[in-house]
PDB file of C-alpha atoms in Angstrom:
ATOM      1  CA  MET A  10      90.863 127.844 131.402  1.00 68.00           C
ATOM      2  CA  GLN A  11      92.737 129.792 128.734  1.00 80.00           C
ATOM      3  CA  TRP A  12      96.337 130.383 127.729  1.00 81.00           C
ATOM      4  CA  SER A  13      96.033 133.853 129.227  1.00 80.00           C
ATOM      5  CA  ASP A  14      95.539 132.225 132.661  1.00 82.00           C
ATOM      6  CA  ILE A  15      99.132 130.961 132.691  1.00 86.00           C
ATOM      7  CA  PRO A  16     101.246 133.217 134.924  1.00 88.00           C
ATOM      8  CA  PHE A  17     104.231 133.996 132.678  1.00 90.00           C
ATOM      9  CA  ASN A  18     105.497 136.550 135.188  1.00 90.00           C
ATOM     10  CA  PRO A  19     104.786 135.019 138.614  1.00 92.00           C
ATOM     11  CA  SER A  20     105.325 136.903 141.848  1.00 92.00           C
ATOM     12  CA  ARG A  21     108.043 136.015 144.351  1.00 93.00           C
ATOM     13  CA  LYS A  22     105.382 134.623 146.681  1.00 94.00           C
ATOM     14  CA  VAL A  23     104.085 132.226 144.022  1.00 93.00           C
ATOM     15  CA  LEU A  24     107.618 131.092 143.212  1.00 93.00           C
ATOM     16  CA  ARG A  25     108.365 130.480 146.896  1.00 94.00           C
ATOM     17  CA  GLN A  26     105.153 128.457 147.224  1.00 94.00           C
ATOM     18  CA  PHE A  27     106.168 126.462 144.158  1.00 92.00           C
ATOM     19  CA  ALA A  28     109.602 125.831 145.671  1.00 93.00           C
ATOM     20  CA  ALA A  29     108.145 124.747 149.024  1.00 93.00           C
ATOM     21  CA  LEU A  30     105.675 122.425 147.310  1.00 93.00           C
ATOM     22  CA  GLY A  31     108.470 120.972 145.184  1.00 90.00           C
ATOM     23  CA  LEU A  32     110.590 120.447 148.288  1.00 92.00           C
ATOM     24  CA  VAL A  33     107.787 118.592 150.085  1.00 93.00           C
ATOM     25  CA  CYS A  34     106.731 116.516 147.057  1.00 92.00           C
ATOM     26  CA  PHE A  35     110.227 115.446 146.015  1.00 91.00           C
ATOM     27  CA  LEU A  36     111.156 114.597 149.608  1.00 92.00           C
ATOM     28  CA  ALA A  37     107.965 112.523 149.919  1.00 93.00           C
ATOM     29  CA  LEU A  38     108.692 110.729 146.648  1.00 91.00           C
ATOM     30  CA  GLY A  39     112.273 110.086 147.741  1.00 92.00           C
ATOM     31  CA  ALA A  40     111.144 108.736 151.104  1.00 92.00           C
ATOM     32  CA  ARG A  41     108.612 106.501 149.380  1.00 92.00           C
ATOM     33  CA  GLU A  42     111.290 105.070 147.104  1.00 91.00           C
ATOM     34  CA  VAL A  43     113.681 104.437 149.978  1.00 90.00           C
ATOM     35  CA  PHE A  44     111.239 102.922 152.476  1.00 90.00           C
ATOM     36  CA  PHE A  45     108.630 101.181 150.324  1.00 89.00           C
ATOM     37  CA  SER A  46     110.364 100.308 147.035  1.00 87.00           C
ATOM     38  CA  ASN A  47     113.877  99.707 148.409  1.00 85.00           C
ATOM     39  CA  GLN A  48     115.348 101.970 145.712  1.00 88.00           C
ATOM     40  CA  LEU A  49     118.023 103.738 147.728  1.00 89.00           C
ATOM     41  CA  MET A  50     119.772 105.517 144.842  1.00 92.00           C
ATOM     42  CA  LEU A  51     116.541 106.792 143.305  1.00 91.00           C
ATOM     43  CA  GLY A  52     115.320 107.958 146.704  1.00 90.00           C
ATOM     44  CA  LEU A  53     118.572 109.803 147.368  1.00 91.00           C
ATOM     45  CA  ALA A  54     118.471 111.377 143.899  1.00 92.00           C
ATOM     46  CA  LEU A  55     114.928 112.623 144.505  1.00 91.00           C
ATOM     47  CA  GLY A  56     115.974 113.936 147.910  1.00 91.00           C
ATOM     48  CA  PHE A  57     118.923 115.737 146.318  1.00 91.00           C
ATOM     49  CA  VAL A  58     116.614 117.333 143.708  1.00 89.00           C
ATOM     50  CA  ALA A  59     114.230 118.345 146.479  1.00 91.00           C
ATOM     51  CA  VAL A  60     116.938 120.032 148.494  1.00 91.00           C
ATOM     52  CA  LEU A  61     118.619 121.618 145.468  1.00 89.00           C
ATOM     53  CA  VAL A  62     115.475 123.000 143.818  1.00 87.00           C
ATOM     54  CA  GLY A  63     113.441 123.588 146.957  1.00 88.00           C
ATOM     55  CA  LEU A  64     116.024 125.443 149.003  1.00 87.00           C
ATOM     56  CA  THR A  65     117.273 127.393 145.985  1.00 89.00           C
ATOM     57  CA  GLY A  66     113.710 128.482 145.262  1.00 89.00           C
ATOM     58  CA  LEU A  67     113.084 129.487 148.863  1.00 88.00           C
ATOM     59  CA  VAL A  68     116.271 131.564 149.038  1.00 90.00           C
ATOM     60  CA  ARG A  69     116.292 132.996 145.491  1.00 92.00           C
ATOM     61  CA  PRO A  70     112.830 132.467 143.947  1.00 91.00           C
ATOM     62  CA  ALA A  71     113.721 134.277 140.711  1.00 91.00           C
ATOM     63  CA  LEU A  72     115.955 131.345 139.747  1.00 91.00           C
ATOM     64  CA  LEU A  73     112.902 129.077 139.550  1.00 91.00           C
ATOM     65  CA  ARG A  74     110.903 131.347 137.227  1.00 93.00           C
ATOM     66  CA  ARG A  75     111.735 129.428 134.024  1.00 92.00           C
ATOM     67  CA  ILE A  76     111.061 126.048 135.649  1.00 91.00           C
ATOM     68  CA  PHE A  77     107.730 127.325 137.003  1.00 93.00           C
ATOM     69  CA  VAL A  78     106.602 128.785 133.656  1.00 93.00           C
ATOM     70  CA  ALA A  79     107.701 125.654 131.782  1.00 94.00           C
ATOM     71  CA  TRP A  80     105.777 123.492 134.252  1.00 92.00           C
ATOM     72  CA  MET A  81     102.646 125.631 133.879  1.00 93.00           C
ATOM     73  CA  VAL A  82     102.837 125.401 130.073  1.00 94.00           C
ATOM     74  CA  VAL A  83     103.333 121.623 130.211  1.00 94.00           C
ATOM     75  CA  VAL A  84     100.436 120.948 132.597  1.00 93.00           C
ATOM     76  CA  PHE A  85      98.029 123.450 131.021  1.00 94.00           C
ATOM     77  CA  PRO A  86      96.550 120.896 128.559  1.00 94.00           C
ATOM     78  CA  ILE A  87      95.926 118.483 131.446  1.00 94.00           C
ATOM     79  CA  GLY A  88      94.040 121.154 133.410  1.00 92.00           C
ATOM     80  CA  TRP A  89      92.043 122.156 130.342  1.00 92.00           C
ATOM     81  CA  LEU A  90      91.092 118.540 129.601  1.00 95.00           C
ATOM     82  CA  ILE A  91      90.081 117.813 133.197  1.00 95.00           C
ATOM     83  CA  SER A  92      87.918 120.957 133.388  1.00 93.00           C
ATOM     84  CA  GLN A  93      86.157 120.009 130.144  1.00 95.00           C
ATOM     85  CA  LEU A  94      85.575 116.452 131.381  1.00 97.00           C
ATOM     86  CA  ILE A  95      84.114 117.730 134.645  1.00 97.00           C
ATOM     87  CA  LEU A  96      81.722 119.988 132.736  1.00 96.00           C
ATOM     88  CA  VAL A  97      80.659 117.130 130.445  1.00 97.00           C
ATOM     89  CA  MET A  98      80.092 114.815 133.413  1.00 97.00           C
ATOM     90  CA  LEU A  99      78.121 117.503 135.238  1.00 96.00           C
ATOM     91  CA  TYR A 100      75.920 118.032 132.193  1.00 96.00           C
ATOM     92  CA  PHE A 101      75.304 114.392 131.324  1.00 96.00           C
ATOM     93  CA  LEU A 102      75.281 112.861 134.818  1.00 96.00           C
ATOM     94  CA  VAL A 103      73.396 115.585 136.702  1.00 95.00           C
ATOM     95  CA  LEU A 104      71.463 117.970 134.466  1.00 94.00           C
ATOM     96  CA  THR A 105      70.289 115.505 131.827  1.00 95.00           C
ATOM     97  CA  PRO A 106      68.733 112.990 134.287  1.00 95.00           C
ATOM     98  CA  VAL A 107      67.036 115.832 136.174  1.00 93.00           C
ATOM     99  CA  ALA A 108      65.596 117.140 132.896  1.00 91.00           C
ATOM    100  CA  TRP A 109      64.382 113.644 131.941  1.00 93.00           C
ATOM    101  CA  ILE A 110      62.696 113.179 135.316  1.00 94.00           C
ATOM    102  CA  LEU A 111      60.989 116.562 135.070  1.00 90.00           C
ATOM    103  CA  ARG A 112      59.847 115.823 131.530  1.00 88.00           C
ATOM    104  CA  LEU A 113      58.464 112.415 132.520  1.00 92.00           C
ATOM    105  CA  ARG A 114      56.536 114.034 135.368  1.00 91.00           C
ATOM    106  CA  GLY A 115      55.081 116.584 132.934  1.00 84.00           C
ATOM    107  CA  ARG A 116      56.789 119.526 134.611  1.00 85.00           C
ATOM    108  CA  ASP A 117      57.390 122.596 132.413  1.00 80.00           C
ATOM    109  CA  LEU A 118      59.546 125.025 134.374  1.00 81.00           C
ATOM    110  CA  LEU A 119      59.740 127.543 131.528  1.00 79.00           C
ATOM    111  CA  GLY A 120      56.019 127.544 130.804  1.00 72.00           C
ATOM    112  CA  ARG A 121      56.483 126.557 127.165  1.00 74.00           C
ATOM    113  CA  THR A 122      53.323 124.467 126.913  1.00 73.00           C
ATOM    114  CA  PRO A 123      51.153 126.037 124.231  1.00 70.00           C
ATOM    115  CA  THR A 124      47.738 127.143 125.350  1.00 73.00           C
ATOM    116  CA  PRO A 125      44.995 126.898 122.701  1.00 78.00           C
ATOM    117  CA  GLY A 126      43.893 130.268 121.394  1.00 78.00           C
ATOM    118  CA  ARG A 127      47.050 132.135 122.433  1.00 77.00           C
ATOM    119  CA  GLU A 128      49.158 133.776 119.779  1.00 78.00           C
ATOM    120  CA  SER A 129      52.126 134.456 122.051  1.00 78.00           C
ATOM    121  CA  TYR A 130      53.796 133.311 125.242  1.00 75.00           C
ATOM    122  CA  TRP A 131      53.887 136.892 126.487  1.00 80.00           C
ATOM    123  CA  GLU A 132      52.536 137.412 129.974  1.00 77.00           C
ATOM    124  CA  PRO A 133      51.823 140.974 131.080  1.00 81.00           C
ATOM    125  CA  LYS A 134      53.782 142.224 134.075  1.00 82.00           C
ATOM    126  CA  GLN A 135      51.826 143.368 137.078  1.00 82.00           C
ATOM    127  CA  LEU A 136      52.890 146.840 138.098  1.00 81.00           C
ATOM    128  CA  PRO A 137      53.215 147.561 141.816  1.00 77.00           C
ATOM    129  CA  LEU A 138      50.591 149.789 143.379  1.00 79.00           C
ATOM    130  CA  ASP A 139      53.116 151.748 145.454  1.00 84.00           C
ATOM    131  CA  PRO A 140      56.265 153.140 143.715  1.00 82.00           C
ATOM    132  CA  ARG A 141      58.133 152.957 147.055  1.00 84.00           C
ATOM    133  CA  SER A 142      58.198 149.178 146.648  1.00 81.00           C
ATOM    134  CA  TYR A 143      61.001 149.634 144.070  1.00 82.00           C
ATOM    135  CA  PHE A 144      63.296 150.486 146.989  1.00 86.00           C
ATOM    136  CA  ARG A 145      62.281 147.262 148.816  1.00 79.00           C
ATOM    137  CA  GLN A 146      63.295 144.646 146.281  1.00 77.00           C
ATOM    138  CA  TYR A 147      63.308 141.694 148.630  1.00 73.00           C
TER     139      TYR A 147
END
C-alpha cells in the first residue's frame, strides 16, 4: 500500500458507495446507541448525520469528495500498518515453522547440499529430442 493508492479524484460511483456505506453505518451506530445504550440524544445525532451525509452523498456525490479524500488520508496509516502486520505474521507464523520442519527432516528443496568433488551447483539442462515439444509446454 502506497500513498499513490489513495484515490484523490474518486469517481461518482465510489462517492455514492461511500455515501451509502456512511448512511448504513451511522444509522446502525445510532440505532445501537438508542436501543442498547439508552443514549437517545447521541443516537438521534448519529441518525441525523447519517441522513444528512448519506442522502446528500447519494443525490450530489461531488459534495462528499473532500470528506472522502480526508477519510482516505486519515485511515491510510492504519491500512499500511495492518498490511505490514499481516505480512510479518504470515512470515513468522507460517513460513518459518515450515522451514524449520523441513530443515529438521533434512529436506533441501533448493538442492544446496554440497556434493564432494563438485566445483559448482550447475546442473546441465537436458535438451528435448523433438523441437515440436516447445509448442507443447504442458
